[in-house]
Coordinates of C-alpha atoms and ligand atoms in Angstrom, one line a residue:
M1 CA -1.6 33.6 37.5
F2 CA -1.4 30.0 38.6
K3 CA 2.0 28.1 39.1
I4 CA 2.1 24.3 37.8
A5 CA 5.1 22.6 38.6
V6 CA 5.5 19.7 35.6
L7 CA 7.6 16.6 36.3
P8 CA 7.3 14.4 33.1
G9 CA 9.3 11.7 34.6
D10 CA 10.3 8.4 32.3
G11 CA 9.4 6.2 29.9
I12 CA 5.8 7.6 28.4
G13 CA 5.5 10.0 31.2
P14 CA 7.0 13.3 29.2
E15 CA 4.8 12.5 25.7
I16 CA 1.6 12.1 27.7
T17 CA 2.4 15.1 30.2
V18 CA 3.3 17.3 27.1
Q19 CA -0.6 16.8 25.9
A20 CA -2.0 17.3 29.5
V21 CA -0.1 20.8 29.4
R22 CA -1.2 21.6 26.1
V23 CA -5.0 21.1 26.9
L24 CA -4.5 23.5 30.2
E25 CA -2.9 26.2 27.8
A26 CA -6.1 25.5 25.8
V27 CA -8.4 25.8 28.9
G28 CA -6.3 29.0 29.8
R29 CA -7.2 30.5 26.3
R30 CA -11.0 29.7 26.6
Y31 CA -11.6 31.0 29.8
N32 CA -8.7 33.5 30.3
H33 CA -6.7 32.1 32.9
Q34 CA -2.6 32.3 33.1
F35 CA -0.8 29.4 34.0
E36 CA 2.7 29.7 34.2
F37 CA 4.3 25.8 33.9
K38 CA 7.9 25.1 35.3
E39 CA 9.5 21.7 34.4
G40 CA 11.5 19.7 36.9
L41 CA 13.4 16.6 36.9
V42 CA 12.3 13.5 38.6
G43 CA 12.6 9.7 39.1
G44 CA 15.3 7.9 36.3
A45 CA 15.7 11.2 34.1
A46 CA 16.8 12.9 37.7
L47 CA 19.1 10.1 38.4
D48 CA 20.8 10.5 35.1
A49 CA 21.1 14.1 35.1
A50 CA 21.8 15.1 38.6
G51 CA 22.2 12.0 40.6
T52 CA 19.1 11.5 42.5
P53 CA 15.6 10.8 42.0
L54 CA 14.1 13.9 43.7
P55 CA 16.8 16.9 43.3
A56 CA 16.3 19.7 45.8
E57 CA 15.7 22.1 42.7
T58 CA 12.7 19.8 42.1
L59 CA 11.3 19.8 45.6
E60 CA 11.9 23.8 45.7
L61 CA 9.9 24.0 42.5
C62 CA 7.2 22.2 44.0
R63 CA 7.0 24.1 47.4
T64 CA 6.7 27.2 45.4
S65 CA 3.9 25.8 42.8
D66 CA -0.1 25.8 43.3
A67 CA 0.1 22.3 42.1
I68 CA 2.0 19.2 40.7
L69 CA 1.5 18.0 37.3
F70 CA 3.2 14.5 37.5
G71 CA 4.2 11.7 34.8
A72 CA 5.6 8.6 36.0
V73 CA 8.7 7.0 37.2
G74 CA 10.7 4.2 36.8
G75 CA 12.0 1.5 33.8
P76 CA 14.4 -1.5 33.7
K77 CA 17.3 0.8 33.3
W78 CA 17.1 1.8 36.9
D79 CA 15.7 -1.7 38.6
Q80 CA 18.8 -3.0 40.2
L81 CA 19.4 0.3 42.2
P82 CA 19.3 0.4 46.0
L83 CA 15.5 1.5 47.2
H84 CA 16.6 4.9 48.0
L85 CA 17.6 5.6 44.7
R86 CA 15.1 3.8 42.7
P87 CA 12.8 6.3 40.7
E88 CA 9.5 5.0 42.3
T89 CA 10.6 4.9 46.0
G90 CA 13.2 7.9 45.8
G91 CA 11.0 10.0 43.4
I92 CA 7.3 9.2 43.7
L93 CA 7.0 7.8 47.3
A94 CA 9.4 10.6 48.5
L95 CA 7.1 13.3 47.0
R96 CA 4.2 11.8 48.8
K97 CA 5.9 11.6 52.3
E98 CA 7.3 15.2 51.6
F99 CA 4.0 16.8 51.1
G100 CA 2.0 14.5 53.6
L101 CA -0.4 13.6 50.6
Y102 CA -2.4 11.0 52.9
A103 CA -5.4 11.1 50.3
N104 CA -5.3 9.4 46.9
L105 CA -8.3 9.9 44.9
R106 CA -9.0 7.3 41.8
P107 CA -12.3 8.1 39.9
V108 CA -13.2 5.3 37.9
K109 CA -15.5 6.0 35.5
V110 CA -16.8 4.2 32.6
Y111 CA -17.3 6.5 29.5
P112 CA -20.4 5.6 27.1
A113 CA -18.3 5.2 24.3
L114 CA -15.9 2.6 26.1
V115 CA -18.6 0.4 27.6
E116 CA -17.8 -2.8 25.0
A117 CA -14.2 -2.1 26.2
T118 CA -14.4 -3.3 29.8
P119 CA -14.2 -7.1 30.3
L120 CA -17.4 -7.1 32.3
K121 CA -20.9 -7.3 30.7
P122 CA -22.0 -3.9 29.2
E123 CA -24.9 -3.6 31.7
L124 CA -22.6 -4.1 34.4
V125 CA -20.7 -1.1 33.9
R126 CA -22.9 1.2 31.9
G127 CA -22.7 4.6 33.9
L128 CA -20.4 3.2 36.3
D129 CA -18.7 6.2 38.2
I130 CA -16.9 5.4 41.4
M131 CA -14.3 7.4 43.6
V132 CA -12.2 5.2 45.2
L133 CA -10.0 6.8 48.1
R134 CA -7.5 5.3 49.5
E135 CA -5.1 6.3 52.9
L136 CA -1.8 6.7 51.4
T137 CA 0.8 7.3 54.4
G138 CA -0.1 4.7 57.1
G139 CA -0.9 1.0 57.6
L140 CA 1.3 -1.5 56.6
Y141 CA 3.6 0.1 53.9
F142 CA 5.0 2.5 56.6
G143 CA 4.4 0.6 60.2
K144 CA 7.6 -1.0 61.6
K145 CA 9.5 -3.8 59.4
Y146 CA 12.0 -6.0 61.1
R147 CA 13.7 -9.3 60.0
E148 CA 15.7 -11.4 62.6
P149 CA 17.5 -14.9 62.0
L150 CA 15.9 -18.1 63.9
P151 CA 18.1 -20.2 66.2
E152 CA 16.5 -23.1 64.2
G153 CA 17.5 -21.3 60.9
G154 CA 15.4 -18.9 58.7
F155 CA 13.9 -15.7 59.6
R156 CA 11.0 -14.0 61.2
V157 CA 9.9 -11.4 58.7
V158 CA 7.1 -8.5 60.4
D159 CA 5.4 -5.8 59.0
T160 CA 3.4 -3.8 61.4
L161 CA -0.1 -2.6 60.6
E162 CA -0.8 0.7 62.6
Y163 CA -3.4 3.8 62.5
T164 CA -4.1 6.6 64.8
T165 CA -7.8 7.9 65.3
P166 CA -6.7 11.3 63.7
E167 CA -5.2 9.5 60.5
I168 CA -8.7 7.6 60.1
E169 CA -11.0 10.7 61.1
R170 CA -9.3 12.8 58.2
I171 CA -9.3 10.5 55.2
L172 CA -13.2 9.6 56.7
R173 CA -13.9 13.1 56.3
L174 CA -12.9 13.6 53.0
A175 CA -14.9 10.5 51.8
F176 CA -18.0 12.4 53.3
E177 CA -17.1 15.7 51.8
L178 CA -16.8 14.0 48.1
A179 CA -19.9 12.0 48.7
L180 CA -21.6 15.4 49.8
K181 CA -20.8 16.4 46.2
R182 CA -21.8 12.9 44.9
R183 CA -24.4 10.4 45.5
R184 CA -24.1 10.7 49.2
K185 CA -22.9 7.5 49.9
V186 CA -19.8 6.3 51.6
T187 CA -18.8 2.6 51.8
S188 CA -15.8 2.4 54.3
V189 CA -13.7 -1.1 53.4
D190 CA -12.2 -3.2 56.3
K191 CA -11.4 -6.5 58.0
A192 CA -12.8 -5.8 61.2
N193 CA -13.7 -9.4 61.7
V194 CA -9.6 -10.2 62.2
L195 CA -8.0 -7.0 62.5
G196 CA -8.1 -4.7 65.9
S197 CA -6.6 -1.7 63.3
S198 CA -9.8 -2.3 61.5
R199 CA -12.0 -2.5 64.3
H200 CA -10.8 0.7 65.1
W201 CA -11.3 1.8 61.7
R202 CA -15.1 0.7 62.0
E203 CA -15.7 2.9 64.9
V204 CA -14.1 5.9 63.6
A205 CA -15.8 5.7 60.3
S206 CA -19.1 5.6 62.2
A207 CA -18.5 8.3 64.6
V208 CA -17.4 10.8 61.8
G209 CA -20.4 9.4 59.7
E210 CA -22.6 11.0 62.5
E211 CA -21.4 14.5 61.4
Y212 CA -22.9 13.8 58.1
P213 CA -26.5 12.6 58.4
G214 CA -27.4 13.3 55.1
V215 CA -24.6 10.7 53.7
E216 CA -25.4 7.0 53.9
L217 CA -22.3 4.9 55.6
E218 CA -22.0 1.6 55.2
H219 CA -19.2 -0.7 56.2
M220 CA -17.9 -3.4 53.9
Y221 CA -15.5 -6.6 54.6
V222 CA -12.4 -6.4 52.2
D223 CA -12.9 -9.6 50.9
N224 CA -16.7 -9.2 50.1
C225 CA -15.8 -5.6 48.4
A226 CA -13.5 -7.4 45.8
M227 CA -16.1 -9.8 45.0
Q228 CA -18.9 -7.0 45.1
L229 CA -16.4 -4.6 42.4
V230 CA -16.9 -7.3 39.6
K231 CA -20.5 -8.3 40.4
N232 CA -22.3 -5.3 40.9
P233 CA -19.6 -2.1 40.6
K234 CA -22.8 0.4 40.3
Q235 CA -23.8 -0.2 44.1
F236 CA -20.5 2.2 45.0
D237 CA -20.3 5.7 45.2
V238 CA -17.2 6.9 47.2
L239 CA -15.3 3.8 48.4
V240 CA -12.6 4.6 51.3
T241 CA -10.3 2.3 52.9
E242 CA -6.8 1.8 54.1
N243 CA -3.5 1.8 52.2
M244 CA -2.6 -1.6 51.0
F245 CA -6.7 -2.7 50.9
G246 CA -6.9 0.5 48.7
D247 CA -3.8 -0.3 46.9
I248 CA -5.3 -4.0 45.6
L249 CA -9.1 -2.4 45.3
S250 CA -8.2 0.5 43.2
D251 CA -6.0 -1.3 40.7
Q252 CA -9.0 -4.0 40.6
A253 CA -11.5 -1.1 39.9
S254 CA -9.0 0.2 37.2
V255 CA -10.0 -2.6 34.9
L256 CA -13.4 -1.7 34.9
A257 CA -12.7 1.5 33.0
G258 CA -11.3 -0.1 29.8
S259 CA -7.5 0.5 30.0
L260 CA -5.1 1.8 32.3
G261 CA -4.6 4.7 29.9
M262 CA -7.9 6.4 31.0
L263 CA -7.5 6.4 35.0
A264 CA -6.4 9.8 36.4
S265 CA -5.7 10.3 40.2
A266 CA -5.1 12.7 42.6
S267 CA -2.8 12.7 45.8
L268 CA -3.9 15.3 48.3
G269 CA -3.3 16.3 52.0
G270 CA -0.7 19.0 52.9
G271 CA -0.8 22.2 51.1
I272 CA -0.1 21.0 47.6
G273 CA -1.9 18.5 45.5
L274 CA -0.3 16.1 43.0
Y275 CA -1.8 14.8 40.1
E276 CA -0.8 11.8 38.0
P277 CA -2.2 9.1 35.6
A278 CA -2.6 5.8 37.6
H279 CA -0.3 4.0 35.2
G280 CA 3.3 3.7 35.1
T281 CA 6.0 4.6 32.6
A282 CA 5.0 1.7 30.0
P283 CA 8.6 1.0 28.8
D284 CA 7.5 -1.2 26.0
I285 CA 5.5 1.6 24.1
A286 CA 7.6 4.7 25.1
G287 CA 8.9 7.3 22.7
K288 CA 6.5 5.6 20.0
Q289 CA 3.7 7.8 20.3
L290 CA 1.3 4.9 21.0
A291 CA 0.5 5.9 24.6
N292 CA -3.1 7.0 25.5
P293 CA -2.7 10.6 27.1
I294 CA -6.2 10.7 28.5
A295 CA -5.2 9.3 32.1
A296 CA -2.9 12.3 32.2
I297 CA -5.4 14.9 30.9
L298 CA -7.9 13.7 32.6
S299 CA -5.3 13.9 35.8
A300 CA -5.0 18.1 34.7
A301 CA -8.8 18.3 35.2
M302 CA -8.7 17.1 38.8
L303 CA -5.9 19.6 39.2
L304 CA -8.3 22.4 37.9
R305 CA -10.8 21.0 40.2
F306 CA -9.1 20.1 43.4
S307 CA -6.2 22.6 43.7
L308 CA -7.7 25.5 41.7
N309 CA -11.1 25.2 42.2
L310 CA -12.1 25.7 38.8
A311 CA -14.9 22.9 38.1
G312 CA -16.5 24.3 35.4
E313 CA -13.0 24.3 33.5
A314 CA -12.7 20.9 34.6
D315 CA -16.2 19.8 33.3
C316 CA -14.9 21.6 30.0
I317 CA -11.7 18.8 29.6
E318 CA -14.0 15.7 30.9
R319 CA -17.0 16.8 28.2
A320 CA -14.0 17.2 25.5
V321 CA -12.9 13.7 26.3
T322 CA -16.4 12.1 26.2
V323 CA -17.2 14.3 22.8
V324 CA -13.9 12.6 21.4
L325 CA -14.6 9.2 22.3
E326 CA -18.1 9.2 21.0
R327 CA -16.5 10.5 17.5
G328 CA -14.6 7.4 17.4
Y329 CA -11.1 8.4 18.2
R330 CA -8.9 5.9 20.0
T331 CA -5.2 5.2 20.8
A332 CA -3.9 1.9 20.2
D333 CA -4.8 0.5 23.8
L334 CA -8.6 0.9 22.9
M335 CA -8.3 0.5 19.4
E336 CA -11.3 -1.8 17.9
E337 CA -13.0 -2.4 14.4
G338 CA -14.7 0.7 12.8
K339 CA -12.8 3.4 15.2
I340 CA -9.9 5.7 14.0
Q341 CA -6.5 5.1 15.5
V342 CA -4.7 8.3 16.6
G343 CA -1.4 8.5 18.3
T344 CA -0.5 10.4 21.6
A345 CA -0.2 14.0 20.0
E346 CA -3.3 13.9 17.7
M347 CA -5.4 12.5 20.5
G348 CA -4.3 15.6 22.2
D349 CA -5.3 17.7 19.2
R350 CA -9.0 16.2 19.0
I351 CA -9.5 16.9 22.5
I352 CA -7.9 20.3 22.5
E353 CA -10.2 21.4 19.2
Q354 CA -13.2 20.6 21.4
I355 CA -12.1 22.9 23.9
D356 CA -10.8 25.7 22.0
P357 CA -11.8 25.5 18.2
P358 CA -9.4 27.1 16.2
R359 CA -10.9 30.5 15.0
T360 CA -11.2 31.6 11.6
L361 CA -9.9 34.9 10.4
E362 CA -13.0 37.5 9.6
Ligands
LIG1 P1 2.6 0.4 33.6 O1 1.5 0.9 34.0 O2 3.6 1.2 33.0 O3 2.4 -0.3 31.9 C1 1.0 -1.6 32.2 C2 0.6 -2.1 30.9 O4 -0.4 -0.8 30.4 C3 1.8 -2.0 29.7 O5 1.4 -3.0 28.7 C4 1.7 -0.5 29.0 O6 2.0 -0.6 27.7 C5 0.2 -0.4 29.2 N1 -0.3 1.1 29.5 C6 0.3 1.8 30.6 N2 -0.2 3.2 30.2 C7 -0.8 3.3 29.2 C8 -1.0 4.2 28.6 N3 -1.3 5.6 28.9 N4 -1.7 3.9 27.3 C9 -1.7 2.8 26.3 N5 -1.0 1.6 27.3 C10 -0.6 1.9 28.6 O7 3.0 -0.7 34.3 P2 4.5 -1.6 34.4 O8 4.9 -2.1 33.1 O9 4.2 -2.7 35.7 O10 5.6 -0.9 35.1 C11 6.4 0.1 34.2 C12 7.4 0.9 34.9 O11 6.5 2.0 35.6 C13 7.9 0.1 36.3 O12 9.4 0.8 36.6 C14 7.1 0.9 37.6 O13 7.6 0.7 38.6 C15 6.9 2.1 36.9 N6 5.4 2.5 37.8 C16 5.7 3.6 37.9 C17 4.4 4.3 38.7 C18 4.5 5.9 39.0 O14 5.2 6.6 38.6 N7 3.5 6.5 39.8 C19 3.0 3.7 38.8 C20 3.1 2.2 38.4 C21 4.5 1.8 37.6

């Protein structure tokens, strides 16, 4: 029995998460696994119901589960609240911190049927399959910050970028382990020509690289990497970098897949993994069955692969998505002439049919 904490959150979160749960149930039927899904409140939904974006019961639910399936949090209704109460900072950032989720994995894969949907020339992205690995709990976002008035007026505002050797080692080690199961290449991205923290990042990356003689390691400056991602993205296999560079580069890379609605992610580190689509709550389309559930469904596949060690079952979900797209089914975000438009739940139905086809009674 696998216990999964389901935190749907706000906006389109509940609509897409329910499809991911249905897909996991179909996997359970096909492969004879028992999943126990328990829902918890998080984000704006939790604020409205319990006065906090991350109630103690939700934390306890996560602590006693094998993995967390997360939707998305936030929305205009809660934008004016102080930072600690905001669904994003008080919800998802607090969860990452609580469970020590230091590694964010974002696979950027271009499905053959969607080659024309990306803004780059088709030949640049056909067959593209990159794993972007972002350090998630260090660097500029978590370093010391202060603001002090200047005697002549105005302020000095400081953010600090710091990394320790162990923080760099553990994320690099994960990059090499991932590369071993892929095309055996790691690109470590830094700004070592300017930043001391980057120079250390590069030294540590090289030292960890020596433990993996079968994997090619290259170092690349972040500005060059931004350019290479649109000029020749297929040169990358695993791309690993610090928190802020990763934030920016992973969003840039996401455009290559055609729609935000296609991008899954996993946050790993402590004892438990958290799986969520890369997009937000899309308030503009929430409640209209217009959202693409594939990012959430592919996040569920990552959950099977990384938290439950069920690689065959994860492959099955990914194959189902490929077939459904090949057959021309599209949600509104990917719709083009000649394709069949479906809503959120119907996209879930089409994918489930590929995993656990309805049986006719004898
Ligand atoms: P967003 O990702 O929610 O939406 C950006 C655009 O992409 C919108 O036009 C939206 O309709 C579209 N889109 C997103 N997901 C889609 C899907 N599955 N199918 C079809 N179209 C999709 O980003 P935003 O508008 O900047 O943020 C909206 C809210 O979400 C904000 O409150 C923000 O803070 C929050 N947010 C939360 C998370 C998270 O929970 N991890 C991440 C990002 C943003």
